[in-house]
Amino acid sequence: MATLLQIVTPEGKVFSDKVDLVVVPGAEGELGLLSLHAPLVTTLKPGELRYTKDGQEHVFAVGSGLLEVTQDSVAVLSDLAVNEKDIDEAAVEKALEAARKAYEERPDDAHPEDIVALQLAIQKAMAQLSVRRRRHHL
Amino acid sequence: MASARDIRRRIKSVKNTAQITKAMQLVAASKMKKAQDQALASRPYAKLLNEILVHLRDQTEEGSHPLLVEREGDRELLIVISTDKGLCGGLNTNLLRQLTREMTPGSRFITIGRKGRVALTKMQKELFADFHIKDPVSFAETKQIGRFVIEQFLNGDYARVRVAFTNFVNTMTQVAMIETLLPVRHLDLGKKKDFIGMGNEPEAVSQNGHGPGPAGYIFEPDAATVLETVVPQYVNYLLYQMLLESRASEHSARMVAMKSATDNAKELIKDLTLVYNKQRQAAITSELLEITTAMKALE
């Protein structure tokens, strides 16, 4: 029996399909979810979400957020969700490089908001990269 | 009376203006559609978030989160969401009128959008921060503002945070509104805000067979910890929604304003052409008269 996996962000529904197994980075550690799981709500850490459908494993990079599990569905609410296939390693690396450079060379009177924005950009890029790299070298 | 050449020149310049306003009208129309689509796209997220919030509300006590606690005092943060560009009818004027009515001596301002910033500076109000949000609105940018506001609310001695924005009712109607963002009322968690109605009617929360059943959810590690994560997300989402509403309002107001500008220009061209033709006809008639008189004199 399959469970319905939904990944939604405020900018739209990223994924919705019946899958066999979902492994998510929960706040208390990784969670493997099958159908008929007890109803559960927990928080998510940024990391990689894996799901198995028809014996094939797929990966998403997800940001922090929430997880809601009912008997027949798994819903992930996150502010970032990118399919592993859609991660453009070169582009992300370039963005990371630019963000790091801007961060290191920031003027002393830089606005705190700008610094936070840069730190965020770096974190996001690194999450995407780590997912991509691990997949690649398996 | 203006000469024929002057009139011709004016017709030409009005025609150019009409072309520009027509183009702006079309651009605004497509941008408005995009903002509406964006609001629609966030609905599955809102629905799930609301479902979780409703269950959390029942399992946690009032005042269990600092963002849910009512505070005393009259110091407040007012976030003003205005437009960056003008030419959008009375949108910003209405917003500022509403704002002057509602603001108190204890208000400090955060502006999003150039028009609000300029107006508040003119009123000699204390600006606390200014943000710029690109078009289309991205959630990542909204999150930064949300985090900044939450931080200020928790560290500063503000009694509340309110947002002045323009609610998109439909293409013809936009209403300036001031809504309380923080503290979030415990009872309101998961309830539909009455300004969220863009695009489509969000359905009532839960009670549709989907849900945990009578036993309720297991919260891991516990309801309070989950609530701690959810509330900031909820605040960010509300702010995002308000920004989308404002953007859609801006574009639809601009579309309407530009449409009437184009219509006015067309009317003006019509009138000017009439005057021009009359003058031309008069000139021909008088020329003919002169020729016939000259002929008659020669006979």
GROMACS .gro file of C-alpha atoms in nm:
model
  437
    1MET     CA    1   0.000   0.000   0.000
    2ALA     CA    2   0.127   0.339  -0.091
    3THR     CA    3   0.120   0.664   0.094
    4LEU     CA    4   0.057   1.005  -0.061
    5LEU     CA    5   0.361   1.227  -0.040
    6GLN     CA    6   0.303   1.598  -0.078
    7ILE     CA    7   0.574   1.860  -0.066
    8VAL     CA    8   0.445   2.215  -0.051
    9THR     CA    9   0.615   2.552  -0.021
   10PRO     CA   10   0.449   2.893  -0.002
   11GLU     CA   11   0.539   2.934  -0.366
   12GLY     CA   12   0.352   2.627  -0.477
   13LYS     CA   13   0.307   2.253  -0.463
   14VAL     CA   14   0.640   2.098  -0.554
   15PHE     CA   15   0.554   1.733  -0.547
   16SER     CA   16   0.246   1.516  -0.505
   17ASP     CA   17   0.240   1.145  -0.577
   18LYS     CA   18   0.182   0.802  -0.424
   19VAL     CA   19   0.508   0.658  -0.298
   20ASP     CA   20   0.614   0.347  -0.106
   21LEU     CA   21   0.858   0.484   0.150
   22VAL     CA   22   0.961   0.830   0.264
   23VAL     CA   23   1.272   0.912   0.467
   24VAL     CA   24   1.280   1.265   0.606
   25PRO     CA   25   1.525   1.462   0.821
   26GLY     CA   26   1.315   1.515   1.135
   27ALA     CA   27   1.427   1.738   1.418
   28GLU     CA   28   1.481   1.430   1.637
   29GLY     CA   29   1.662   1.231   1.371
   30GLU     CA   30   1.576   1.067   1.043
   31LEU     CA   31   1.228   0.924   1.007
   32GLY     CA   32   1.132   0.643   0.775
   33LEU     CA   33   0.763   0.657   0.698
   34LEU     CA   34   0.541   0.389   0.548
   35SER     CA   35   0.167   0.399   0.505
   36LEU     CA   36  -0.051   0.340   0.812
   37HIS     CA   37   0.194   0.532   1.023
   38ALA     CA   38   0.045   0.682   1.339
   39PRO     CA   39  -0.063   1.046   1.291
   40LEU     CA   40   0.238   1.260   1.369
   41VAL     CA   41   0.348   1.620   1.348
   42THR     CA   42   0.710   1.718   1.384
   43THR     CA   43   0.960   1.975   1.270
   44LEU     CA   44   1.211   1.928   0.990
   45LYS     CA   45   1.578   2.008   0.967
   46PRO     CA   46   1.729   2.128   0.639
   47GLY     CA   47   1.864   1.825   0.461
   48GLU     CA   48   1.769   1.557   0.218
   49LEU     CA   49   1.437   1.387   0.178
   50ARG     CA   50   1.435   1.048   0.007
   51TYR     CA   51   1.137   0.860  -0.124
   52THR     CA   52   1.106   0.523  -0.293
   53LYS     CA   53   0.861   0.455  -0.570
   54ASP     CA   54   0.857   0.132  -0.773
   55GLY     CA   55   1.192   0.031  -0.626
   56GLN     CA   56   1.360   0.354  -0.735
   57GLU     CA   57   1.492   0.610  -0.495
   58HIS     CA   58   1.453   0.984  -0.553
   59VAL     CA   59   1.592   1.274  -0.356
   60PHE     CA   60   1.480   1.625  -0.270
   61ALA     CA   61   1.675   1.894  -0.089
   62VAL     CA   62   1.443   2.049   0.168
   63GLY     CA   63   1.477   2.347   0.400
   64SER     CA   64   1.348   2.371   0.754
   65GLY     CA   65   0.979   2.326   0.799
   66LEU     CA   66   0.708   2.095   0.922
   67LEU     CA   67   0.603   1.739   0.865
   68GLU     CA   68   0.250   1.610   0.899
   69VAL     CA   69   0.184   1.237   0.880
   70THR     CA   70  -0.158   1.074   0.866
   71GLN     CA   71  -0.240   0.712   0.790
   72ASP     CA   72  -0.241   0.754   0.417
   73SER     CA   73  -0.045   1.070   0.357
   74VAL     CA   74   0.281   1.246   0.433
   75ALA     CA   75   0.284   1.624   0.396
   76VAL     CA   76   0.600   1.828   0.403
   77LEU     CA   77   0.571   2.204   0.453
   78SER     CA   78   0.898   2.371   0.387
   79ASP     CA   79   1.024   2.702   0.261
   80LEU     CA   80   1.257   2.533   0.017
   81ALA     CA   81   1.226   2.213  -0.181
   82VAL     CA   82   1.435   2.130  -0.484
   83ASN     CA   83   1.442   1.806  -0.678
   84GLU     CA   84   1.791   1.662  -0.678
   85LYS     CA   85   1.781   1.641  -1.059
   86ASP     CA   86   1.709   2.013  -1.082
   87ILE     CA   87   2.009   2.118  -0.879
   88ASP     CA   88   2.257   2.273  -1.114
   89GLU     CA   89   2.584   2.205  -0.940
   90ALA     CA   90   2.787   2.459  -1.133
   91ALA     CA   91   2.531   2.735  -1.082
   92VAL     CA   92   2.493   2.661  -0.712
   93GLU     CA   93   2.869   2.651  -0.668
   94LYS     CA   94   2.899   2.983  -0.843
   95ALA     CA   95   2.629   3.133  -0.623
   96LEU     CA   96   2.802   2.994  -0.317
   97GLU     CA   97   3.133   3.138  -0.425
   98ALA     CA   98   2.979   3.480  -0.490
   99ALA     CA   99   2.795   3.478  -0.159
  100ARG     CA  100   3.108   3.377   0.034
  101LYS     CA  101   3.313   3.641  -0.136
  102ALA     CA  102   3.054   3.910  -0.068
  103TYR     CA  103   3.036   3.793   0.292
  104GLU     CA  104   3.411   3.804   0.348
  105GLU     CA  105   3.457   4.135   0.176
  106ARG     CA  106   3.161   4.301   0.338
  107PRO     CA  107   3.224   4.658   0.451
  108ASP     CA  108   3.251   4.715   0.825
  109ASP     CA  109   2.938   4.925   0.825
  110ALA     CA  110   2.736   4.666   0.633
  111HIS     CA  111   2.370   4.652   0.723
  112PRO     CA  112   2.284   4.354   0.947
  113GLU     CA  113   2.007   4.255   0.707
  114ASP     CA  114   2.250   4.221   0.422
  115ILE     CA  115   2.478   4.003   0.628
  116VAL     CA  116   2.190   3.779   0.729
  117ALA     CA  117   2.082   3.754   0.367
  118LEU     CA  118   2.431   3.645   0.267
  119GLN     CA  119   2.452   3.388   0.543
  120LEU     CA  120   2.118   3.249   0.434
  121ALA     CA  121   2.229   3.227   0.075
  122ILE     CA  122   2.541   3.038   0.179
  123GLN     CA  123   2.343   2.790   0.391
  124LYS     CA  124   2.095   2.725   0.116
  125ALA     CA  125   2.360   2.670  -0.146
  126MET     CA  126   2.551   2.434   0.082
  127ALA     CA  127   2.243   2.223   0.152
  128GLN     CA  128   2.181   2.182  -0.219
  129LEU     CA  129   2.542   2.101  -0.290
  130SER     CA  130   2.571   1.837  -0.021
  131VAL     CA  131   2.264   1.656  -0.153
  132ARG     CA  132   2.395   1.668  -0.506
  133ARG     CA  133   2.746   1.553  -0.418
  134ARG     CA  134   2.635   1.260  -0.206
  135ARG     CA  135   2.412   1.133  -0.482
  136HIS     CA  136   2.689   1.165  -0.730
  137HIS     CA  137   2.951   0.969  -0.547
  138LEU     CA  138   2.735   0.676  -0.446
  139MET     CA  139  -0.599   8.046  -3.177
  140ALA     CA  140  -0.336   7.780  -3.226
  141SER     CA  141  -0.207   7.736  -3.576
  142ALA     CA  142  -0.267   7.417  -3.771
  143ARG     CA  143   0.091   7.313  -3.723
  144ASP     CA  144   0.069   7.354  -3.344
  145ILE     CA  145  -0.239   7.137  -3.334
  146ARG     CA  146  -0.073   6.872  -3.545
  147ARG     CA  147   0.221   6.871  -3.307
  148ARG     CA  148  -0.007   6.829  -3.009
  149ILE     CA  149  -0.193   6.542  -3.170
  150LYS     CA  150   0.135   6.368  -3.227
  151SER     CA  151   0.252   6.408  -2.869
  152VAL     CA  152  -0.082   6.292  -2.726
  153LYS     CA  153  -0.064   5.989  -2.953
  154ASN     CA  154   0.278   5.903  -2.812
  155THR     CA  155   0.150   5.935  -2.457
  156ALA     CA  156  -0.145   5.711  -2.540
  157GLN     CA  157   0.093   5.447  -2.672
  158ILE     CA  158   0.293   5.450  -2.352
  159THR     CA  159  -0.009   5.431  -2.125
  160LYS     CA  160  -0.153   5.151  -2.336
  161ALA     CA  161   0.170   4.954  -2.301
  162MET     CA  162   0.178   5.014  -1.925
  163GLN     CA  163  -0.180   4.897  -1.901
  164LEU     CA  164  -0.099   4.568  -2.071
  165VAL     CA  165   0.211   4.511  -1.860
  166ALA     CA  166   0.018   4.580  -1.540
  167ALA     CA  167  -0.256   4.338  -1.646
  168SER     CA  168  -0.012   4.053  -1.694
  169LYS     CA  169   0.169   4.129  -1.369
  170MET     CA  170  -0.158   4.133  -1.182
  171LYS     CA  171  -0.240   3.790  -1.320
  172LYS     CA  172   0.097   3.665  -1.199
  173ALA     CA  173   0.047   3.798  -0.847
  174GLN     CA  174  -0.293   3.632  -0.835
  175ASP     CA  175  -0.150   3.302  -0.956
  176GLN     CA  176   0.115   3.325  -0.690
  177ALA     CA  177  -0.148   3.369  -0.423
  178LEU     CA  178  -0.329   3.067  -0.561
  179ALA     CA  179  -0.012   2.861  -0.561
  180SER     CA  180   0.037   2.920  -0.190
  181ARG     CA  181  -0.304   2.778  -0.103
  182PRO     CA  182  -0.203   2.412  -0.048
  183TYR     CA  183   0.063   2.537   0.193
  184ALA     CA  184  -0.187   2.756   0.376
  185LYS     CA  185  -0.435   2.472   0.402
  186LEU     CA  186  -0.187   2.229   0.556
  187LEU     CA  187  -0.045   2.494   0.786
  188ASN     CA  188  -0.392   2.583   0.907
  189GLU     CA  189  -0.478   2.218   0.970
  190ILE     CA  190  -0.172   2.171   1.185
  191LEU     CA  191  -0.235   2.498   1.366
  192VAL     CA  192  -0.590   2.402   1.454
  193HIS     CA  193  -0.468   2.081   1.618
  194LEU     CA  194  -0.185   2.259   1.791
  195ARG     CA  195  -0.425   2.519   1.924
  196ASP     CA  196  -0.630   2.251   2.097
  197GLN     CA  197  -0.326   2.088   2.253
  198THR     CA  198  -0.140   2.390   2.382
  199GLU     CA  199  -0.230   2.645   2.644
  200GLU     CA  200  -0.287   3.011   2.586
  201GLY     CA  201   0.027   3.216   2.629
  202SER     CA  202   0.255   2.917   2.579
  203HIS     CA  203   0.457   3.102   2.314
  204PRO     CA  204   0.602   3.454   2.344
  205LEU     CA  205   0.454   3.551   2.007
  206LEU     CA  206   0.108   3.463   2.137
  207VAL     CA  207   0.120   3.676   2.451
  208GLU     CA  208  -0.078   3.998   2.460
  209ARG     CA  209   0.127   4.290   2.581
  210GLU     CA  210   0.052   4.622   2.745
  211GLY     CA  211   0.168   4.961   2.625
  212ASP     CA  212   0.126   5.188   2.327
  213ARG     CA  213   0.458   5.141   2.152
  214GLU     CA  214   0.408   4.962   1.826
  215LEU     CA  215   0.578   4.879   1.502
  216LEU     CA  216   0.387   4.972   1.191
  217ILE     CA  217   0.489   4.802   0.869
  218VAL     CA  218   0.380   5.007   0.570
  219ILE     CA  219   0.356   4.820   0.242
  220SER     CA  220   0.334   5.072  -0.040
  221THR     CA  221   0.435   5.069  -0.404
  222ASP     CA  222   0.774   5.158  -0.549
  223LYS     CA  223   0.637   5.339  -0.851
  224GLY     CA  224   0.359   5.585  -0.898
  225LEU     CA  225   0.092   5.603  -1.169
  226CYS     CA  226  -0.140   5.373  -0.985
  227GLY     CA  227  -0.433   5.598  -0.904
  228GLY     CA  228  -0.517   5.675  -0.544
  229LEU     CA  229  -0.364   5.358  -0.405
  230ASN     CA  230  -0.088   5.511  -0.195
  231THR     CA  231  -0.296   5.815  -0.103
  232ASN     CA  232  -0.568   5.592   0.038
  233LEU     CA  233  -0.316   5.383   0.225
  234LEU     CA  234  -0.153   5.688   0.380
  235ARG     CA  235  -0.486   5.840   0.473
  236GLN     CA  236  -0.579   5.520   0.653
  237LEU     CA  237  -0.236   5.520   0.814
  238THR     CA  238  -0.257   5.876   0.947
  239ARG     CA  239  -0.592   5.791   1.097
  240GLU     CA  240  -0.461   5.483   1.275
  241MET     CA  241  -0.112   5.572   1.383
  242THR     CA  242  -0.034   5.668   1.740
  243PRO     CA  243   0.250   5.876   1.887
  244GLY     CA  244   0.407   5.547   1.992
  245SER     CA  245   0.432   5.413   1.639
  246ARG     CA  246   0.763   5.339   1.476
  247PHE     CA  247   0.770   5.260   1.111
  248ILE     CA  248   0.911   4.993   0.885
  249THR     CA  249   0.853   5.066   0.521
  250ILE     CA  250   0.838   4.834   0.225
  251GLY     CA  251   0.817   5.034  -0.095
  252ARG     CA  252   0.951   5.373  -0.195
  253LYS     CA  253   0.628   5.574  -0.190
  254GLY     CA  254   0.557   5.500   0.174
  255ARG     CA  255   0.913   5.580   0.270
  256VAL     CA  256   0.908   5.916   0.095
  257ALA     CA  257   0.572   6.011   0.241
  258LEU     CA  258   0.669   5.917   0.596
  259THR     CA  259   0.997   6.103   0.570
  260LYS     CA  260   0.801   6.408   0.462
  261MET     CA  261   0.579   6.371   0.766
  262GLN     CA  262   0.898   6.366   0.973
  263LYS     CA  263   0.819   6.026   1.118
  264GLU     CA  264   1.084   5.804   1.263
  265LEU     CA  265   1.174   5.537   1.011
  266PHE     CA  266   1.309   5.228   1.175
  267ALA     CA  267   1.393   5.014   0.874
  268ASP     CA  268   1.326   5.006   0.505
  269PHE     CA  269   1.301   4.697   0.289
  270HIS     CA  270   1.287   4.653  -0.081
  271ILE     CA  271   1.091   4.365  -0.230
  272LYS     CA  272   1.137   4.276  -0.592
  273ASP     CA  273   0.860   4.192  -0.829
  274PRO     CA  274   0.744   3.912  -0.824
  275VAL     CA  275   0.746   3.871  -0.447
  276SER     CA  276   0.974   3.590  -0.333
  277PHE     CA  277   0.914   3.403  -0.012
  278ALA     CA  278   1.283   3.407   0.078
  279GLU     CA  279   1.281   3.787   0.091
  280THR     CA  280   0.962   3.790   0.294
  281LYS     CA  281   1.119   3.549   0.541
  282GLN     CA  282   1.400   3.790   0.613
  283ILE     CA  283   1.156   4.066   0.692
  284GLY     CA  284   0.951   3.827   0.902
  285ARG     CA  285   1.253   3.724   1.101
  286PHE     CA  286   1.361   4.084   1.153
  287VAL     CA  287   1.014   4.182   1.273
  288ILE     CA  288   0.986   3.886   1.509
  289GLU     CA  289   1.328   3.964   1.653
  290GLN     CA  290   1.231   4.326   1.709
  291PHE     CA  291   0.906   4.223   1.870
  292LEU     CA  292   1.074   3.982   2.109
  293ASN     CA  293   1.366   4.208   2.201
  294GLY     CA  294   1.202   4.549   2.188
  295ASP     CA  295   0.930   4.667   2.414
  296TYR     CA  296   0.668   4.685   2.144
  297ALA     CA  297   0.314   4.605   2.239
  298ARG     CA  298   0.221   4.498   1.891
  299VAL     CA  299   0.316   4.489   1.526
  300ARG     CA  300   0.066   4.606   1.270
  301VAL     CA  301   0.077   4.607   0.893
  302ALA     CA  302  -0.073   4.869   0.665
  303PHE     CA  303  -0.134   4.723   0.321
  304THR     CA  304  -0.386   4.726   0.040
  305ASN     CA  305  -0.631   4.442   0.023
  306PHE     CA  306  -0.717   4.317  -0.323
  307VAL     CA  307  -1.093   4.276  -0.344
  308ASN     CA  308  -1.126   4.268  -0.720
  309THR     CA  309  -0.982   4.443  -1.019
  310MET     CA  310  -1.184   4.757  -0.958
  311THR     CA  311  -1.173   4.765  -0.578
  312GLN     CA  312  -0.874   4.774  -0.347
  313VAL     CA  313  -0.911   4.860   0.018
  314ALA     CA  314  -0.641   5.003   0.242
  315MET     CA  315  -0.627   4.798   0.561
  316ILE     CA  316  -0.436   4.784   0.887
  317GLU     CA  317  -0.407   4.439   1.041
  318THR     CA  318  -0.237   4.317   1.355
  319LEU     CA  319   0.045   4.076   1.275
  320LEU     CA  320   0.188   4.025   1.624
  321PRO     CA  321   0.103   3.908   1.879
  322VAL     CA  322  -0.093   3.630   1.714
  323ARG     CA  323  -0.416   3.566   1.898
  324HIS     CA  324  -0.426   3.211   2.025
  325LEU     CA  325  -0.787   3.170   1.919
  326ASP     CA  326  -0.714   3.294   1.569
  327LEU     CA  327  -0.457   3.026   1.498
  328GLY     CA  328  -0.554   2.840   1.188
  329LYS     CA  329  -0.850   3.064   1.122
  330LYS     CA  330  -0.891   3.211   0.783
  331LYS     CA  331  -0.800   3.578   0.777
  332ASP     CA  332  -1.075   3.776   0.615
  333PHE     CA  333  -0.834   3.944   0.379
  334ILE     CA  334  -0.716   3.615   0.232
  335GLY     CA  335  -0.958   3.567  -0.047
  336MET     CA  336  -0.757   3.638  -0.357
  337GLY     CA  337  -0.801   3.409  -0.651
  338ASN     CA  338  -1.027   3.158  -0.488
  339GLU     CA  339  -1.213   3.079  -0.171
  340PRO     CA  340  -0.992   2.879   0.066
  341GLU     CA  341  -1.194   2.587   0.199
  342ALA     CA  342  -1.278   2.540   0.563
  343VAL     CA  343  -1.005   2.376   0.762
  344SER     CA  344  -1.002   1.999   0.820
  345GLN     CA  345  -1.333   1.813   0.871
  346ASN     CA  346  -1.299   1.659   0.525
  347GLY     CA  347  -1.201   1.306   0.619
  348HIS     CA  348  -0.835   1.395   0.600
  349GLY     CA  349  -0.680   1.426   0.942
  350PRO     CA  350  -0.555   1.230   1.236
  351GLY     CA  351  -0.885   1.080   1.349
  352PRO     CA  352  -1.015   1.094   1.704
  353ALA     CA  353  -0.681   1.012   1.867
  354GLY     CA  354  -0.515   1.329   1.738
  355TYR     CA  355  -0.157   1.375   1.633
  356ILE     CA  356   0.153   1.268   1.813
  357PHE     CA  357   0.371   1.576   1.842
  358GLU     CA  358   0.740   1.518   1.835
  359PRO     CA  359   0.913   1.613   2.059
  360ASP     CA  360   0.599   1.785   2.201
  361ALA     CA  361   0.329   2.027   2.101
  362ALA     CA  362   0.501   2.331   2.254
  363THR     CA  363   0.823   2.273   2.059
  364VAL     CA  364   0.635   2.225   1.735
  365LEU     CA  365   0.436   2.538   1.807
  366GLU     CA  366   0.760   2.727   1.848
  367THR     CA  367   0.852   2.644   1.489
  368VAL     CA  368   0.507   2.684   1.344
  369VAL     CA  369   0.422   3.028   1.476
  370PRO     CA  370   0.712   3.210   1.304
  371GLN     CA  371   0.626   3.026   0.984
  372TYR     CA  372   0.267   3.132   1.021
  373VAL     CA  373   0.376   3.494   1.069
  374ASN     CA  374   0.599   3.474   0.763
  375TYR     CA  375   0.318   3.328   0.563
  376LEU     CA  376   0.078   3.605   0.670
  377LEU     CA  377   0.332   3.868   0.573
  378TYR     CA  378   0.385   3.698   0.238
  379GLN     CA  379   0.011   3.696   0.178
  380MET     CA  380  -0.014   4.066   0.264
  381LEU     CA  381   0.266   4.147   0.023
  382LEU     CA  382   0.094   3.951  -0.252
  383GLU     CA  383  -0.232   4.131  -0.186
  384SER     CA  384  -0.055   4.465  -0.207
  385ARG     CA  385   0.121   4.373  -0.527
  386ALA     CA  386  -0.196   4.253  -0.694
  387SER     CA  387  -0.368   4.573  -0.582
  388GLU     CA  388  -0.087   4.785  -0.718
  389HIS     CA  389  -0.097   4.625  -1.058
  390SER     CA  390  -0.472   4.628  -1.090
  391ALA     CA  391  -0.487   4.992  -0.978
  392ARG     CA  392  -0.221   5.079  -1.232
  393MET     CA  393  -0.404   4.886  -1.499
  394VAL     CA  394  -0.726   5.078  -1.433
  395ALA     CA  395  -0.547   5.413  -1.409
  396MET     CA  396  -0.364   5.351  -1.734
  397LYS     CA  397  -0.678   5.237  -1.906
  398SER     CA  398  -0.856   5.562  -1.822
  399ALA     CA  399  -0.545   5.757  -1.926
  400THR     CA  400  -0.548   5.583  -2.262
  401ASP     CA  401  -0.920   5.652  -2.302
  402ASN     CA  402  -0.870   6.019  -2.214
  403ALA     CA  403  -0.584   6.050  -2.462
  404LYS     CA  404  -0.802   5.897  -2.734
  405GLU     CA  405  -1.080   6.142  -2.654
  406LEU     CA  406  -0.833   6.430  -2.670
  407ILE     CA  407  -0.698   6.311  -3.005
  408LYS     CA  408  -1.051   6.299  -3.138
  409ASP     CA  409  -1.125   6.655  -3.026
  410LEU     CA  410  -0.795   6.789  -3.155
  411THR     CA  411  -0.840   6.618  -3.491
  412LEU     CA  412  -1.182   6.779  -3.522
  413VAL     CA  413  -1.040   7.125  -3.451
  414TYR     CA  414  -0.753   7.060  -3.691
  415ASN     CA  415  -0.984   6.948  -3.971
  416LYS     CA  416  -1.213   7.246  -3.916
  417GLN     CA  417  -0.921   7.481  -3.942
  418ARG     CA  418  -0.788   7.310  -4.251
  419GLN     CA  419  -1.131   7.328  -4.412
  420ALA     CA  420  -1.160   7.697  -4.322
  421ALA     CA  421  -0.820   7.765  -4.476
  422ILE     CA  422  -0.919   7.588  -4.800
  423THR     CA  423  -1.248   7.774  -4.815
  424SER     CA  424  -1.086   8.112  -4.768
  425GLU     CA  425  -0.822   8.025  -5.031
  426LEU     CA  426  -1.093   7.929  -5.278
  427LEU     CA  427  -1.274   8.252  -5.204
  428GLU     CA  428  -0.960   8.448  -5.273
  429ILE     CA  429  -0.904   8.273  -5.604
  430THR     CA  430  -1.262   8.324  -5.720
  431THR     CA  431  -1.251   8.690  -5.616
  432ALA     CA  432  -0.929   8.737  -5.810
  433MET     CA  433  -1.084   8.567  -6.117
  434LYS     CA  434  -1.392   8.785  -6.090
  435ALA     CA  435  -1.175   9.098  -6.070
  436LEU     CA  436  -0.982   8.998  -6.383
  437GLU     CA  437  -1.293   8.951  -6.597
   0.00000   0.00000   0.00000
